[in-house]
Amino acid sequence: MDTLQITRPAPGVAQVLMNRPAVFNAFGEAMIGELDAAFAQLAQDTAVRVVVLAGSGKHFSAGADLQWMQRASQAGHDWNLQDARRFAAMLARIEQSPKPTIARIQGAALGGGVGLACVCDIAIAADNASFAVSEAKFGIIPSVIGPYLLNAVGRRQARRLALSTTRIKAGEALAIGMVQQVVALDALDAAVQQAVADLLIGGPQAQVEIKRLYDQLPGGPVTAEARELTAQTIARVRGTDEAREGFAAFLAKRAASWNPHHTPQ
């Protein structure tokens, strides 16, 4: 791929590295297409349990490439619609990944870079990270990333960030839920590795089921439909081979077969 590097740093782990450090990993049509293709491929790879999304160099992602946005401003409505749909499909591809995803964030995450942080299941930031939903500065709006930003920080904070375009530091991003952990820059890789290790302990099919179920659950009051969905889901999952192995491993005081610490008998 021209804009990404995909590596396997450890068994069960894939890292997707945005690799345009000269432009702070800003993305245009090429990177959007490659991110979509990469996450589609990794979703089907049975050897991959966890996917880490990272940016090379000093910054995670500056969001949309300004040359791409300039081309968009000069193009017609149909071109813009198809282009925006491709961006929306890429974000959905990452958010709907059946594998747990981790965003490894250092330096700046701006505009669409915030969207990339928000679509991952876990976002871990270095203490030098900063975040800005900056689209309004250019006379456009954070539309495609909007649903994911709202899911991460809530409606009122999302409006503040989008309207003001203010840049917030890692500590504030943690406080409002944009990221779940902040560590020193030199501890970032260790924190990501620990998150990966925690994820590898869980049953892989159970994690698929968790993501699928939680995508269907509405917020707010628990409805009869939600109760029935959860009951039907756990009743089905309890009868799987993975569940039987998990309970057997626990009772035998051994690591389950999917756990990297498992020792074959």
PDB file of N, CA and C in Angstrom, residues 183-239:
ATOM      1  N   VAL A 183      -1.097   8.474  28.862  1.00  0.00           N
ATOM      2  CA  VAL A 183       0.169   8.077  29.470  1.00  0.00           C
ATOM      3  C   VAL A 183       1.274   8.968  28.923  1.00  0.00           C
ATOM      4  N   ALA A 184       2.425   8.925  29.566  1.00  0.00           N
ATOM      5  CA  ALA A 184       3.592   9.643  29.051  1.00  0.00           C
ATOM      6  C   ALA A 184       3.948   9.111  27.667  1.00  0.00           C
ATOM      7  N   LEU A 185       4.499   9.976  26.834  1.00  0.00           N
ATOM      8  CA  LEU A 185       4.821   9.583  25.464  1.00  0.00           C
ATOM      9  C   LEU A 185       5.711   8.349  25.426  1.00  0.00           C
ATOM     10  N   ASP A 186       6.696   8.294  26.317  1.00  0.00           N
ATOM     11  CA  ASP A 186       7.607   7.146  26.286  1.00  0.00           C
ATOM     12  C   ASP A 186       6.980   5.880  26.863  1.00  0.00           C
ATOM     13  N   ALA A 187       5.770   5.985  27.398  1.00  0.00           N
ATOM     14  CA  ALA A 187       5.051   4.812  27.909  1.00  0.00           C
ATOM     15  C   ALA A 187       3.904   4.407  26.994  1.00  0.00           C
ATOM     16  N   LEU A 188       3.768   5.093  25.852  1.00  0.00           N
ATOM     17  CA  LEU A 188       2.611   4.851  24.981  1.00  0.00           C
ATOM     18  C   LEU A 188       2.614   3.429  24.432  1.00  0.00           C
ATOM     19  N   ASP A 189       3.728   2.979  23.923  1.00  0.00           N
ATOM     20  CA  ASP A 189       3.769   1.635  23.353  1.00  0.00           C
ATOM     21  C   ASP A 189       3.486   0.575  24.407  1.00  0.00           C
ATOM     22  N   ALA A 190       4.010   0.766  25.609  1.00  0.00           N
ATOM     23  CA  ALA A 190       3.759  -0.201  26.678  1.00  0.00           C
ATOM     24  C   ALA A 190       2.279  -0.238  27.044  1.00  0.00           C
ATOM     25  N   ALA A 191       1.631   0.932  27.053  1.00  0.00           N
ATOM     26  CA  ALA A 191       0.205   0.977  27.366  1.00  0.00           C
ATOM     27  C   ALA A 191      -0.620   0.274  26.292  1.00  0.00           C
ATOM     28  N   VAL A 192      -0.242   0.487  25.039  1.00  0.00           N
ATOM     29  CA  VAL A 192      -0.938  -0.201  23.952  1.00  0.00           C
ATOM     30  C   VAL A 192      -0.725  -1.707  24.057  1.00  0.00           C
ATOM     31  N   GLN A 193       0.494  -2.126  24.349  1.00  0.00           N
ATOM     32  CA  GLN A 193       0.783  -3.552  24.495  1.00  0.00           C
ATOM     33  C   GLN A 193      -0.013  -4.170  25.635  1.00  0.00           C
ATOM     34  N   GLN A 194      -0.188  -3.429  26.728  1.00  0.00           N
ATOM     35  CA  GLN A 194      -0.982  -3.952  27.844  1.00  0.00           C
ATOM     36  C   GLN A 194      -2.448  -4.086  27.447  1.00  0.00           C
ATOM     37  N   ALA A 195      -2.962  -3.106  26.718  1.00  0.00           N
ATOM     38  CA  ALA A 195      -4.344  -3.190  26.248  1.00  0.00           C
ATOM     39  C   ALA A 195      -4.527  -4.383  25.320  1.00  0.00           C
ATOM     40  N   VAL A 196      -3.548  -4.608  24.451  1.00  0.00           N
ATOM     41  CA  VAL A 196      -3.589  -5.777  23.565  1.00  0.00           C
ATOM     42  C   VAL A 196      -3.608  -7.056  24.392  1.00  0.00           C
ATOM     43  N   ALA A 197      -2.726  -7.138  25.390  1.00  0.00           N
ATOM     44  CA  ALA A 197      -2.655  -8.333  26.232  1.00  0.00           C
ATOM     45  C   ALA A 197      -3.980  -8.585  26.942  1.00  0.00           C
ATOM     46  N   ASP A 198      -4.615  -7.527  27.432  1.00  0.00           N
ATOM     47  CA  ASP A 198      -5.918  -7.672  28.085  1.00  0.00           C
ATOM     48  C   ASP A 198      -6.956  -8.208  27.106  1.00  0.00           C
ATOM     49  N   LEU A 199      -6.932  -7.711  25.872  1.00  0.00           N
ATOM     50  CA  LEU A 199      -7.916  -8.148  24.879  1.00  0.00           C
ATOM     51  C   LEU A 199      -7.698  -9.596  24.476  1.00  0.00           C
ATOM     52  N   LEU A 200      -6.470 -10.039  24.417  1.00  0.00           N
ATOM     53  CA  LEU A 200      -6.185 -11.412  23.983  1.00  0.00           C
ATOM     54  C   LEU A 200      -6.638 -12.453  24.997  1.00  0.00           C
ATOM     55  N   ILE A 201      -6.919 -12.039  26.216  1.00  0.00           N
ATOM     56  CA  ILE A 201      -7.410 -12.968  27.229  1.00  0.00           C
ATOM     57  C   ILE A 201      -8.865 -13.349  26.962  1.00  0.00           C
ATOM     58  N   GLY A 202      -9.638 -12.420  26.373  1.00  0.00           N
ATOM     59  CA  GLY A 202     -11.052 -12.669  26.120  1.00  0.00           C
ATOM     60  C   GLY A 202     -11.269 -13.626  24.964  1.00  0.00           C
ATOM     61  N   GLY A 203     -12.392 -14.313  24.984  1.00  0.00           N
ATOM     62  CA  GLY A 203     -12.735 -15.216  23.897  1.00  0.00           C
ATOM     63  C   GLY A 203     -12.962 -14.434  22.607  1.00  0.00           C
ATOM     64  N   PRO A 204     -12.350 -14.832  21.499  1.00  0.00           N
ATOM     65  CA  PRO A 204     -12.502 -14.056  20.262  1.00  0.00           C
ATOM     66  C   PRO A 204     -13.935 -13.980  19.759  1.00  0.00           C
ATOM     67  N   GLN A 205     -14.684 -15.081  19.835  1.00  0.00           N
ATOM     68  CA  GLN A 205     -16.067 -15.026  19.375  1.00  0.00           C
ATOM     69  C   GLN A 205     -16.937 -14.244  20.352  1.00  0.00           C
ATOM     70  N   ALA A 206     -16.609 -14.332  21.641  1.00  0.00           N
ATOM     71  CA  ALA A 206     -17.335 -13.520  22.624  1.00  0.00           C
ATOM     72  C   ALA A 206     -17.155 -12.037  22.326  1.00  0.00           C
ATOM     73  N   GLN A 207     -15.964 -11.637  21.922  1.00  0.00           N
ATOM     74  CA  GLN A 207     -15.724 -10.231  21.604  1.00  0.00           C
ATOM     75  C   GLN A 207     -16.494  -9.803  20.360  1.00  0.00           C
ATOM     76  N   VAL A 208     -16.586 -10.688  19.377  1.00  0.00           N
ATOM     77  CA  VAL A 208     -17.424 -10.401  18.205  1.00  0.00           C
ATOM     78  C   VAL A 208     -18.868 -10.187  18.647  1.00  0.00           C
ATOM     79  N   GLU A 209     -19.353 -11.067  19.519  1.00  0.00           N
ATOM     80  CA  GLU A 209     -20.742 -10.970  19.990  1.00  0.00           C
ATOM     81  C   GLU A 209     -20.968  -9.700  20.795  1.00  0.00           C
ATOM     82  N   ILE A 210     -19.990  -9.309  21.610  1.00  0.00           N
ATOM     83  CA  ILE A 210     -20.112  -8.079  22.401  1.00  0.00           C
ATOM     84  C   ILE A 210     -20.287  -6.876  21.474  1.00  0.00           C
ATOM     85  N   LYS A 211     -19.431  -6.776  20.475  1.00  0.00           N
ATOM     86  CA  LYS A 211     -19.510  -5.630  19.570  1.00  0.00           C
ATOM     87  C   LYS A 211     -20.840  -5.623  18.826  1.00  0.00           C
ATOM     88  N   ARG A 212     -21.280  -6.784  18.372  1.00  0.00           N
ATOM     89  CA  ARG A 212     -22.541  -6.872  17.636  1.00  0.00           C
ATOM     90  C   ARG A 212     -23.727  -6.510  18.520  1.00  0.00           C
ATOM     91  N   LEU A 213     -23.747  -7.032  19.744  1.00  0.00           N
ATOM     92  CA  LEU A 213     -24.857  -6.760  20.657  1.00  0.00           C
ATOM     93  C   LEU A 213     -24.887  -5.291  21.063  1.00  0.00           C
ATOM     94  N   TYR A 214     -23.742  -4.748  21.443  1.00  0.00           N
ATOM     95  CA  TYR A 214     -23.726  -3.377  21.947  1.00  0.00           C
ATOM     96  C   TYR A 214     -24.067  -2.370  20.853  1.00  0.00           C
ATOM     97  N   ASP A 215     -23.809  -2.727  19.591  1.00  0.00           N
ATOM     98  CA  ASP A 215     -24.226  -1.858  18.492  1.00  0.00           C
ATOM     99  C   ASP A 215     -25.744  -1.787  18.364  1.00  0.00           C
ATOM    100  N   GLN A 216     -26.427  -2.810  18.851  1.00  0.00           N
ATOM    101  CA  GLN A 216     -27.887  -2.873  18.720  1.00  0.00           C
ATOM    102  C   GLN A 216     -28.618  -2.308  19.932  1.00  0.00           C
ATOM    103  N   LEU A 217     -27.918  -2.105  21.040  1.00  0.00           N
ATOM    104  CA  LEU A 217     -28.584  -1.659  22.262  1.00  0.00           C
ATOM    105  C   LEU A 217     -28.747  -0.140  22.262  1.00  0.00           C
ATOM    106  N   PRO A 218     -29.969   0.339  22.473  1.00  0.00           N
ATOM    107  CA  PRO A 218     -30.172   1.791  22.541  1.00  0.00           C
ATOM    108  C   PRO A 218     -29.715   2.317  23.896  1.00  0.00           C
ATOM    109  N   GLY A 219     -29.386   3.586  23.935  1.00  0.00           N
ATOM    110  CA  GLY A 219     -29.102   4.209  25.214  1.00  0.00           C
ATOM    111  C   GLY A 219     -30.400   4.517  25.948  1.00  0.00           C
ATOM    112  N   GLY A 220     -30.283   4.933  27.188  1.00  0.00           N
ATOM    113  CA  GLY A 220     -31.465   5.334  27.936  1.00  0.00           C
ATOM    114  C   GLY A 220     -32.188   4.166  28.578  1.00  0.00           C
ATOM    115  N   PRO A 221     -33.508   4.305  28.778  1.00  0.00           N
ATOM    116  CA  PRO A 221     -34.276   3.263  29.461  1.00  0.00           C
ATOM    117  C   PRO A 221     -34.137   1.908  28.764  1.00  0.00           C
ATOM    118  N   VAL A 222     -34.125   0.850  29.574  1.00  0.00           N
ATOM    119  CA  VAL A 222     -34.004  -0.501  29.037  1.00  0.00           C
ATOM    120  C   VAL A 222     -35.400  -0.991  28.636  1.00  0.00           C
ATOM    121  N   THR A 223     -35.604  -1.140  27.358  1.00  0.00           N
ATOM    122  CA  THR A 223     -36.907  -1.529  26.833  1.00  0.00           C
ATOM    123  C   THR A 223     -37.099  -3.036  26.888  1.00  0.00           C
ATOM    124  N   ALA A 224     -38.341  -3.459  26.693  1.00  0.00           N
ATOM    125  CA  ALA A 224     -38.629  -4.892  26.630  1.00  0.00           C
ATOM    126  C   ALA A 224     -37.876  -5.532  25.476  1.00  0.00           C
ATOM    127  N   GLU A 225     -37.760  -4.806  24.370  1.00  0.00           N
ATOM    128  CA  GLU A 225     -37.037  -5.338  23.209  1.00  0.00           C
ATOM    129  C   GLU A 225     -35.561  -5.542  23.541  1.00  0.00           C
ATOM    130  N   ALA A 226     -34.972  -4.579  24.266  1.00  0.00           N
ATOM    131  CA  ALA A 226     -33.569  -4.709  24.641  1.00  0.00           C
ATOM    132  C   ALA A 226     -33.366  -5.878  25.598  1.00  0.00           C
ATOM    133  N   ARG A 227     -34.278  -6.044  26.547  1.00  0.00           N
ATOM    134  CA  ARG A 227     -34.181  -7.168  27.483  1.00  0.00           C
ATOM    135  C   ARG A 227     -34.243  -8.493  26.735  1.00  0.00           C
ATOM    136  N   GLU A 228     -35.164  -8.590  25.786  1.00  0.00           N
ATOM    137  CA  GLU A 228     -35.304  -9.834  25.033  1.00  0.00           C
ATOM    138  C   GLU A 228     -34.078 -10.096  24.167  1.00  0.00           C
ATOM    139  N   LEU A 229     -33.542  -9.048  23.561  1.00  0.00           N
ATOM    140  CA  LEU A 229     -32.344  -9.219  22.741  1.00  0.00           C
ATOM    141  C   LEU A 229     -31.185  -9.732  23.579  1.00  0.00           C
ATOM    142  N   THR A 230     -30.994  -9.166  24.777  1.00  0.00           N
ATOM    143  CA  THR A 230     -29.889  -9.613  25.617  1.00  0.00           C
ATOM    144  C   THR A 230     -30.101 -11.044  26.101  1.00  0.00           C
ATOM    145  N   ALA A 231     -31.349 -11.399  26.425  1.00  0.00           N
ATOM    146  CA  ALA A 231     -31.626 -12.763  26.878  1.00  0.00           C
ATOM    147  C   ALA A 231     -31.397 -13.767  25.758  1.00  0.00           C
ATOM    148  N   GLN A 232     -31.878 -13.454  24.569  1.00  0.00           N
ATOM    149  CA  GLN A 232     -31.689 -14.348  23.429  1.00  0.00           C
ATOM    150  C   GLN A 232     -30.203 -14.515  23.113  1.00  0.00           C
ATOM    151  N   THR A 233     -29.457 -13.420  23.196  1.00  0.00           N
ATOM    152  CA  THR A 233     -28.037 -13.469  22.840  1.00  0.00           C
ATOM    153  C   THR A 233     -27.242 -14.316  23.825  1.00  0.00           C
ATOM    154  N   ILE A 234     -27.426 -14.090  25.132  1.00  0.00           N
ATOM    155  CA  ILE A 234     -26.634 -14.854  26.098  1.00  0.00           C
ATOM    156  C   ILE A 234     -27.051 -16.312  26.103  1.00  0.00           C
ATOM    157  N   ALA A 235     -28.335 -16.596  25.863  1.00  0.00           N
ATOM    158  CA  ALA A 235     -28.769 -17.990  25.798  1.00  0.00           C
ATOM    159  C   ALA A 235     -28.069 -18.724  24.665  1.00  0.00           C
ATOM    160  N   ARG A 236     -27.901 -18.044  23.531  1.00  0.00           N
ATOM    161  CA  ARG A 236     -27.217 -18.657  22.394  1.00  0.00           C
ATOM    162  C   ARG A 236     -25.721 -18.804  22.650  1.00  0.00           C
ATOM    163  N   VAL A 237     -25.107 -17.760  23.207  1.00  0.00           N
ATOM    164  CA  VAL A 237     -23.657 -17.771  23.390  1.00  0.00           C
ATOM    165  C   VAL A 237     -23.237 -18.783  24.453  1.00  0.00           C
ATOM    166  N   ARG A 238     -24.066 -18.992  25.479  1.00  0.00           N
ATOM    167  CA  ARG A 238     -23.707 -19.948  26.534  1.00  0.00           C
ATOM    168  C   ARG A 238     -23.509 -21.362  25.995  1.00  0.00           C
ATOM    169  N   GLY A 239     -24.165 -21.679  24.900  1.00  0.00           N
ATOM    170  CA  GLY A 239     -24.088 -23.021  24.347  1.00  0.00           C
ATOM    171  C   GLY A 239     -22.987 -23.226  23.328  1.00  0.00           C
TER     172      GLY A 239
END
